[in-house]
Amino acid sequence: MRYWNKFTRIIYYLLNARNYKYLDFKSAVLFSVRVTGKKYITVKRNSMVQRQGWLLAVKIDEHEPEIIIEENCAIGDFSHIVAVRSVHIEKSVLMANKVYISDNLHSYEDISRPVIDQPVVFKAKVRIGSGAWIGENVCIIGASIGKNSVIGANSVVTADIPDYCIAVGCPARVIKKFDQELNKWVSVK
């Protein structure tokens, strides 16, 4: 695991594991990662959250929030994951740097108040399917990404992307799908 030696991983684990919902001994959350709401966060075996990231699980109502990062995931530098209900990152997901994932938005409907004074509202649960690849600077807000799908750099995802698709843009739209019969990626018109 890049930037992470065995001794540092052991120290982090010993200092923090009891505060997490679950932190696997063979996972790595770098010391520079800001973690808020550890008791709602699970990081499983061989997953790594790299430099300067932020994991934030915050309770805003009667629902318990959860962030689950399954096995063999790589979360890039400066990535920010926020859950008020559920963000679930399945096995073997690769995320580039500066990815933002959230299941919520700031309310803005009351124009008599600044947005900062309005409540955070739940949008939808987020699931990143196993084997997905999320490009640099991607924002995923209240949407799920299918298994083995690819989200191109700088995309903004606000609607679900199916399994085995490539999506790009703002808002993100599917440009290719994997055709099981042809056994190749085909363009979507």
PDB file of C-alpha atoms in Angstrom:
ATOM      1  CA  MET A   1       0.000   0.000   0.000  1.00  0.00           C
ATOM      2  CA  ARG A   2       1.493   3.249  -1.204  1.00  0.00           C
ATOM      3  CA  TYR A   3       2.434   5.871   1.461  1.00  0.00           C
ATOM      4  CA  TRP A   4       1.775   3.355   4.185  1.00  0.00           C
ATOM      5  CA  ASN A   5       4.186   1.076   5.938  1.00  0.00           C
ATOM      6  CA  LYS A   6       3.268  -1.760   8.260  1.00  0.00           C
ATOM      7  CA  PHE A   7       4.308   0.084  11.430  1.00  0.00           C
ATOM      8  CA  THR A   8       2.191   3.156  10.634  1.00  0.00           C
ATOM      9  CA  ARG A   9      -0.834   0.989   9.798  1.00  0.00           C
ATOM     10  CA  ILE A  10      -0.489  -0.849  13.136  1.00  0.00           C
ATOM     11  CA  ILE A  11      -0.260   2.419  15.080  1.00  0.00           C
ATOM     12  CA  TYR A  12      -3.326   3.869  13.327  1.00  0.00           C
ATOM     13  CA  TYR A  13      -5.275   0.665  13.916  1.00  0.00           C
ATOM     14  CA  LEU A  14      -4.385   0.505  17.621  1.00  0.00           C
ATOM     15  CA  LEU A  15      -5.295   4.157  18.161  1.00  0.00           C
ATOM     16  CA  ASN A  16      -8.533   4.187  16.154  1.00  0.00           C
ATOM     17  CA  ALA A  17     -10.114   0.760  15.551  1.00  0.00           C
ATOM     18  CA  ARG A  18     -12.351   0.809  18.629  1.00  0.00           C
ATOM     19  CA  ASN A  19     -13.874   4.124  17.494  1.00  0.00           C
ATOM     20  CA  TYR A  20     -14.956   2.848  14.057  1.00  0.00           C
ATOM     21  CA  LYS A  21     -18.000   0.699  13.421  1.00  0.00           C
ATOM     22  CA  TYR A  22     -15.436  -1.623  11.821  1.00  0.00           C
ATOM     23  CA  LEU A  23     -11.833  -1.020  10.774  1.00  0.00           C
ATOM     24  CA  ASP A  24      -9.944  -4.003   9.412  1.00  0.00           C
ATOM     25  CA  PHE A  25      -6.369  -4.482  10.554  1.00  0.00           C
ATOM     26  CA  LYS A  26      -5.269  -4.740   6.899  1.00  0.00           C
ATOM     27  CA  SER A  27      -6.984  -1.528   5.802  1.00  0.00           C
ATOM     28  CA  ALA A  28      -5.304   1.869   5.673  1.00  0.00           C
ATOM     29  CA  VAL A  29      -6.780   5.237   6.512  1.00  0.00           C
ATOM     30  CA  LEU A  30      -3.906   7.696   6.369  1.00  0.00           C
ATOM     31  CA  PHE A  31      -3.362   9.944   9.395  1.00  0.00           C
ATOM     32  CA  SER A  32      -4.001  13.032   7.252  1.00  0.00           C
ATOM     33  CA  VAL A  33      -7.563  11.864   6.483  1.00  0.00           C
ATOM     34  CA  ARG A  34     -10.207  13.764   8.439  1.00  0.00           C
ATOM     35  CA  VAL A  35     -12.749  11.283   9.825  1.00  0.00           C
ATOM     36  CA  THR A  36     -15.983  12.479  11.427  1.00  0.00           C
ATOM     37  CA  GLY A  37     -18.508   9.991  12.776  1.00  0.00           C
ATOM     38  CA  LYS A  38     -16.171   6.987  13.026  1.00  0.00           C
ATOM     39  CA  LYS A  39     -18.832   4.943  14.827  1.00  0.00           C
ATOM     40  CA  TYR A  40     -20.839   4.931  11.574  1.00  0.00           C
ATOM     41  CA  ILE A  41     -17.924   4.033   9.281  1.00  0.00           C
ATOM     42  CA  THR A  42     -16.709   0.624   8.082  1.00  0.00           C
ATOM     43  CA  VAL A  43     -13.433   0.127   6.193  1.00  0.00           C
ATOM     44  CA  LYS A  44     -12.747  -3.474   5.201  1.00  0.00           C
ATOM     45  CA  ARG A  45      -9.616  -5.472   4.364  1.00  0.00           C
ATOM     46  CA  ASN A  46      -7.018  -4.075   1.937  1.00  0.00           C
ATOM     47  CA  SER A  47      -8.898  -0.814   1.344  1.00  0.00           C
ATOM     48  CA  MET A  48      -7.085   2.476   1.502  1.00  0.00           C
ATOM     49  CA  VAL A  49      -8.227   6.063   1.980  1.00  0.00           C
ATOM     50  CA  GLN A  50      -5.345   8.216   0.816  1.00  0.00           C
ATOM     51  CA  ARG A  51      -3.970  11.634   1.796  1.00  0.00           C
ATOM     52  CA  GLN A  52      -6.050  14.625   2.876  1.00  0.00           C
ATOM     53  CA  GLY A  53      -9.436  12.950   2.360  1.00  0.00           C
ATOM     54  CA  TRP A  54     -12.542  13.423   4.486  1.00  0.00           C
ATOM     55  CA  LEU A  55     -14.986  10.731   5.596  1.00  0.00           C
ATOM     56  CA  LEU A  56     -18.062  12.340   7.166  1.00  0.00           C
ATOM     57  CA  ALA A  57     -20.998  10.341   8.529  1.00  0.00           C
ATOM     58  CA  VAL A  58     -23.375  12.669  10.318  1.00  0.00           C
ATOM     59  CA  LYS A  59     -26.744  12.024  11.918  1.00  0.00           C
ATOM     60  CA  ILE A  60     -29.257  14.716  10.892  1.00  0.00           C
ATOM     61  CA  ASP A  61     -32.474  12.924  11.869  1.00  0.00           C
ATOM     62  CA  GLU A  62     -33.679   9.629  13.374  1.00  0.00           C
ATOM     63  CA  HIS A  63     -31.760   7.577  10.750  1.00  0.00           C
ATOM     64  CA  GLU A  64     -28.311   6.198  11.483  1.00  0.00           C
ATOM     65  CA  PRO A  65     -25.821   7.175   8.770  1.00  0.00           C
ATOM     66  CA  GLU A  66     -23.331   4.694   7.325  1.00  0.00           C
ATOM     67  CA  ILE A  67     -20.276   4.748   5.137  1.00  0.00           C
ATOM     68  CA  ILE A  68     -19.172   1.278   4.058  1.00  0.00           C
ATOM     69  CA  ILE A  69     -15.962   0.765   2.105  1.00  0.00           C
ATOM     70  CA  GLU A  70     -15.653  -2.907   1.200  1.00  0.00           C
ATOM     71  CA  GLU A  71     -12.516  -4.928   0.421  1.00  0.00           C
ATOM     72  CA  ASN A  72      -9.720  -3.887  -1.975  1.00  0.00           C
ATOM     73  CA  CYS A  73     -10.862  -0.307  -2.613  1.00  0.00           C
ATOM     74  CA  ALA A  74      -8.530   2.588  -3.351  1.00  0.00           C
ATOM     75  CA  ILE A  75      -9.874   6.045  -2.476  1.00  0.00           C
ATOM     76  CA  GLY A  76      -7.674   8.781  -3.987  1.00  0.00           C
ATOM     77  CA  ASP A  77      -6.095  11.824  -2.375  1.00  0.00           C
ATOM     78  CA  PHE A  78      -8.374  14.727  -1.349  1.00  0.00           C
ATOM     79  CA  SER A  79     -11.549  12.662  -1.794  1.00  0.00           C
ATOM     80  CA  HIS A  80     -14.610  13.598   0.260  1.00  0.00           C
ATOM     81  CA  ILE A  81     -17.346  11.103   1.165  1.00  0.00           C
ATOM     82  CA  VAL A  82     -20.425  12.287   3.075  1.00  0.00           C
ATOM     83  CA  ALA A  83     -23.370  10.248   4.360  1.00  0.00           C
ATOM     84  CA  VAL A  84     -26.475  11.195   6.302  1.00  0.00           C
ATOM     85  CA  ARG A  85     -28.055   7.813   5.448  1.00  0.00           C
ATOM     86  CA  SER A  86     -25.917   5.529   3.285  1.00  0.00           C
ATOM     87  CA  VAL A  87     -22.882   5.570   1.022  1.00  0.00           C
ATOM     88  CA  HIS A  88     -21.815   2.022   0.173  1.00  0.00           C
ATOM     89  CA  ILE A  89     -18.664   1.422  -1.864  1.00  0.00           C
ATOM     90  CA  GLU A  90     -18.546  -2.214  -2.964  1.00  0.00           C
ATOM     91  CA  LYS A  91     -15.458  -4.393  -3.525  1.00  0.00           C
ATOM     92  CA  SER A  92     -12.493  -3.403  -5.705  1.00  0.00           C
ATOM     93  CA  VAL A  93     -13.579   0.140  -6.535  1.00  0.00           C
ATOM     94  CA  LEU A  94     -10.877   2.481  -7.833  1.00  0.00           C
ATOM     95  CA  MET A  95     -11.268   6.232  -7.257  1.00  0.00           C
ATOM     96  CA  ALA A  96      -8.937   8.881  -8.568  1.00  0.00           C
ATOM     97  CA  ASN A  97      -8.089  12.035  -6.609  1.00  0.00           C
ATOM     98  CA  LYS A  98     -10.574  14.734  -5.602  1.00  0.00           C
ATOM     99  CA  VAL A  99     -13.749  12.641  -5.866  1.00  0.00           C
ATOM    100  CA  TYR A 100     -16.843  13.901  -3.995  1.00  0.00           C
ATOM    101  CA  ILE A 101     -19.593  11.445  -3.042  1.00  0.00           C
ATOM    102  CA  SER A 102     -22.678  12.452  -1.069  1.00  0.00           C
ATOM    103  CA  ASP A 103     -26.171  11.169  -0.356  1.00  0.00           C
ATOM    104  CA  ASN A 104     -27.411  14.662   0.534  1.00  0.00           C
ATOM    105  CA  LEU A 105     -27.651  18.312  -0.465  1.00  0.00           C
ATOM    106  CA  HIS A 106     -27.855  21.658   1.276  1.00  0.00           C
ATOM    107  CA  SER A 107     -31.392  22.987   1.163  1.00  0.00           C
ATOM    108  CA  TYR A 108     -31.704  26.247  -0.785  1.00  0.00           C
ATOM    109  CA  GLU A 109     -35.467  26.661  -1.264  1.00  0.00           C
ATOM    110  CA  ASP A 110     -35.952  29.418   1.340  1.00  0.00           C
ATOM    111  CA  ILE A 111     -34.602  32.492  -0.442  1.00  0.00           C
ATOM    112  CA  SER A 112     -35.060  34.609   2.719  1.00  0.00           C
ATOM    113  CA  ARG A 113     -32.194  32.709   4.394  1.00  0.00           C
ATOM    114  CA  PRO A 114     -28.609  32.100   3.341  1.00  0.00           C
ATOM    115  CA  VAL A 115     -27.979  28.529   2.187  1.00  0.00           C
ATOM    116  CA  ILE A 116     -25.535  28.039   5.085  1.00  0.00           C
ATOM    117  CA  ASP A 117     -28.458  28.573   7.515  1.00  0.00           C
ATOM    118  CA  GLN A 118     -30.728  26.018   5.817  1.00  0.00           C
ATOM    119  CA  PRO A 119     -30.790  22.324   6.700  1.00  0.00           C
ATOM    120  CA  VAL A 120     -28.958  19.487   5.000  1.00  0.00           C
ATOM    121  CA  VAL A 121     -31.474  17.193   3.298  1.00  0.00           C
ATOM    122  CA  PHE A 122     -31.182  13.558   2.276  1.00  0.00           C
ATOM    123  CA  LYS A 123     -31.347  13.003  -1.510  1.00  0.00           C
ATOM    124  CA  ALA A 124     -30.874   9.244  -2.082  1.00  0.00           C
ATOM    125  CA  LYS A 125     -28.714   6.337  -0.940  1.00  0.00           C
ATOM    126  CA  VAL A 126     -25.489   5.929  -2.901  1.00  0.00           C
ATOM    127  CA  ARG A 127     -24.005   2.614  -4.014  1.00  0.00           C
ATOM    128  CA  ILE A 128     -20.814   2.347  -6.038  1.00  0.00           C
ATOM    129  CA  GLY A 129     -20.854  -1.115  -7.651  1.00  0.00           C
ATOM    130  CA  SER A 130     -17.948  -3.517  -7.388  1.00  0.00           C
ATOM    131  CA  GLY A 131     -15.171  -3.029  -9.897  1.00  0.00           C
ATOM    132  CA  ALA A 132     -16.198   0.543 -10.787  1.00  0.00           C
ATOM    133  CA  TRP A 133     -13.644   3.190 -11.714  1.00  0.00           C
ATOM    134  CA  ILE A 134     -14.354   6.809 -10.750  1.00  0.00           C
ATOM    135  CA  GLY A 135     -12.211   9.420 -12.540  1.00  0.00           C
ATOM    136  CA  GLU A 136     -10.568  12.537 -11.159  1.00  0.00           C
ATOM    137  CA  ASN A 137     -12.755  15.427  -9.908  1.00  0.00           C
ATOM    138  CA  VAL A 138     -16.003  13.437 -10.210  1.00  0.00           C
ATOM    139  CA  CYS A 139     -19.018  14.473  -8.105  1.00  0.00           C
ATOM    140  CA  ILE A 140     -21.631  11.832  -7.289  1.00  0.00           C
ATOM    141  CA  ILE A 141     -24.663  13.251  -5.494  1.00  0.00           C
ATOM    142  CA  GLY A 142     -27.521  10.967  -4.486  1.00  0.00           C
ATOM    143  CA  ALA A 143     -26.927   8.513  -7.329  1.00  0.00           C
ATOM    144  CA  SER A 144     -25.590   4.985  -7.709  1.00  0.00           C
ATOM    145  CA  ILE A 145     -22.964   3.627 -10.093  1.00  0.00           C
ATOM    146  CA  GLY A 146     -23.305   0.120 -11.527  1.00  0.00           C
ATOM    147  CA  LYS A 147     -20.904  -2.775 -11.351  1.00  0.00           C
ATOM    148  CA  ASN A 148     -17.729  -2.369 -13.458  1.00  0.00           C
ATOM    149  CA  SER A 149     -18.855   1.025 -14.742  1.00  0.00           C
ATOM    150  CA  VAL A 150     -16.500   3.894 -15.504  1.00  0.00           C
ATOM    151  CA  ILE A 151     -17.196   7.561 -14.734  1.00  0.00           C
ATOM    152  CA  GLY A 152     -14.997   9.939 -16.728  1.00  0.00           C
ATOM    153  CA  ALA A 153     -12.987  12.748 -15.135  1.00  0.00           C
ATOM    154  CA  ASN A 154     -14.828  15.943 -14.174  1.00  0.00           C
ATOM    155  CA  SER A 155     -18.277  14.335 -14.483  1.00  0.00           C
ATOM    156  CA  VAL A 156     -21.230  15.194 -12.243  1.00  0.00           C
ATOM    157  CA  VAL A 157     -23.475  12.202 -11.547  1.00  0.00           C
ATOM    158  CA  THR A 158     -26.977  12.988 -10.246  1.00  0.00           C
ATOM    159  CA  ALA A 159     -28.850  10.007 -11.744  1.00  0.00           C
ATOM    160  CA  ASP A 160     -28.109   6.277 -11.489  1.00  0.00           C
ATOM    161  CA  ILE A 161     -25.656   4.744 -13.980  1.00  0.00           C
ATOM    162  CA  PRO A 162     -26.324   1.052 -14.846  1.00  0.00           C
ATOM    163  CA  ASP A 163     -23.840  -1.839 -14.692  1.00  0.00           C
ATOM    164  CA  TYR A 164     -21.117  -2.061 -17.373  1.00  0.00           C
ATOM    165  CA  CYS A 165     -21.438   1.506 -18.665  1.00  0.00           C
ATOM    166  CA  ILE A 166     -19.119   4.416 -19.369  1.00  0.00           C
ATOM    167  CA  ALA A 167     -20.579   7.806 -18.439  1.00  0.00           C
ATOM    168  CA  VAL A 168     -19.140  11.301 -18.864  1.00  0.00           C
ATOM    169  CA  GLY A 169     -20.191  14.922 -18.631  1.00  0.00           C
ATOM    170  CA  CYS A 170     -22.138  17.369 -16.560  1.00  0.00           C
ATOM    171  CA  PRO A 171     -24.657  15.968 -16.001  1.00  0.00           C
ATOM    172  CA  ALA A 172     -23.143  12.560 -16.676  1.00  0.00           C
ATOM    173  CA  ARG A 173     -24.683  10.516 -19.471  1.00  0.00           C
ATOM    174  CA  VAL A 174     -23.901   7.022 -20.692  1.00  0.00           C
ATOM    175  CA  ILE A 175     -21.790   7.014 -23.871  1.00  0.00           C
ATOM    176  CA  LYS A 176     -20.867   3.295 -23.990  1.00  0.00           C
ATOM    177  CA  LYS A 177     -22.252   0.001 -22.711  1.00  0.00           C
ATOM    178  CA  PHE A 178     -20.686  -3.419 -22.655  1.00  0.00           C
ATOM    179  CA  ASP A 179     -22.577  -5.734 -25.008  1.00  0.00           C
ATOM    180  CA  GLN A 180     -22.530  -9.242 -23.516  1.00  0.00           C
ATOM    181  CA  GLU A 181     -23.432 -10.916 -26.839  1.00  0.00           C
ATOM    182  CA  LEU A 182     -20.724  -9.124 -28.851  1.00  0.00           C
ATOM    183  CA  ASN A 183     -18.312  -9.240 -25.918  1.00  0.00           C
ATOM    184  CA  LYS A 184     -17.194  -5.633 -26.476  1.00  0.00           C
ATOM    185  CA  TRP A 185     -17.953  -2.026 -25.566  1.00  0.00           C
ATOM    186  CA  VAL A 186     -20.393  -0.333 -27.940  1.00  0.00           C
ATOM    187  CA  SER A 187     -21.302   3.334 -28.319  1.00  0.00           C
ATOM    188  CA  VAL A 188     -24.701   4.550 -27.203  1.00  0.00           C
ATOM    189  CA  LYS A 189     -26.428   7.029 -29.511  1.00  0.00           C
TER     190      LYS A 189
END
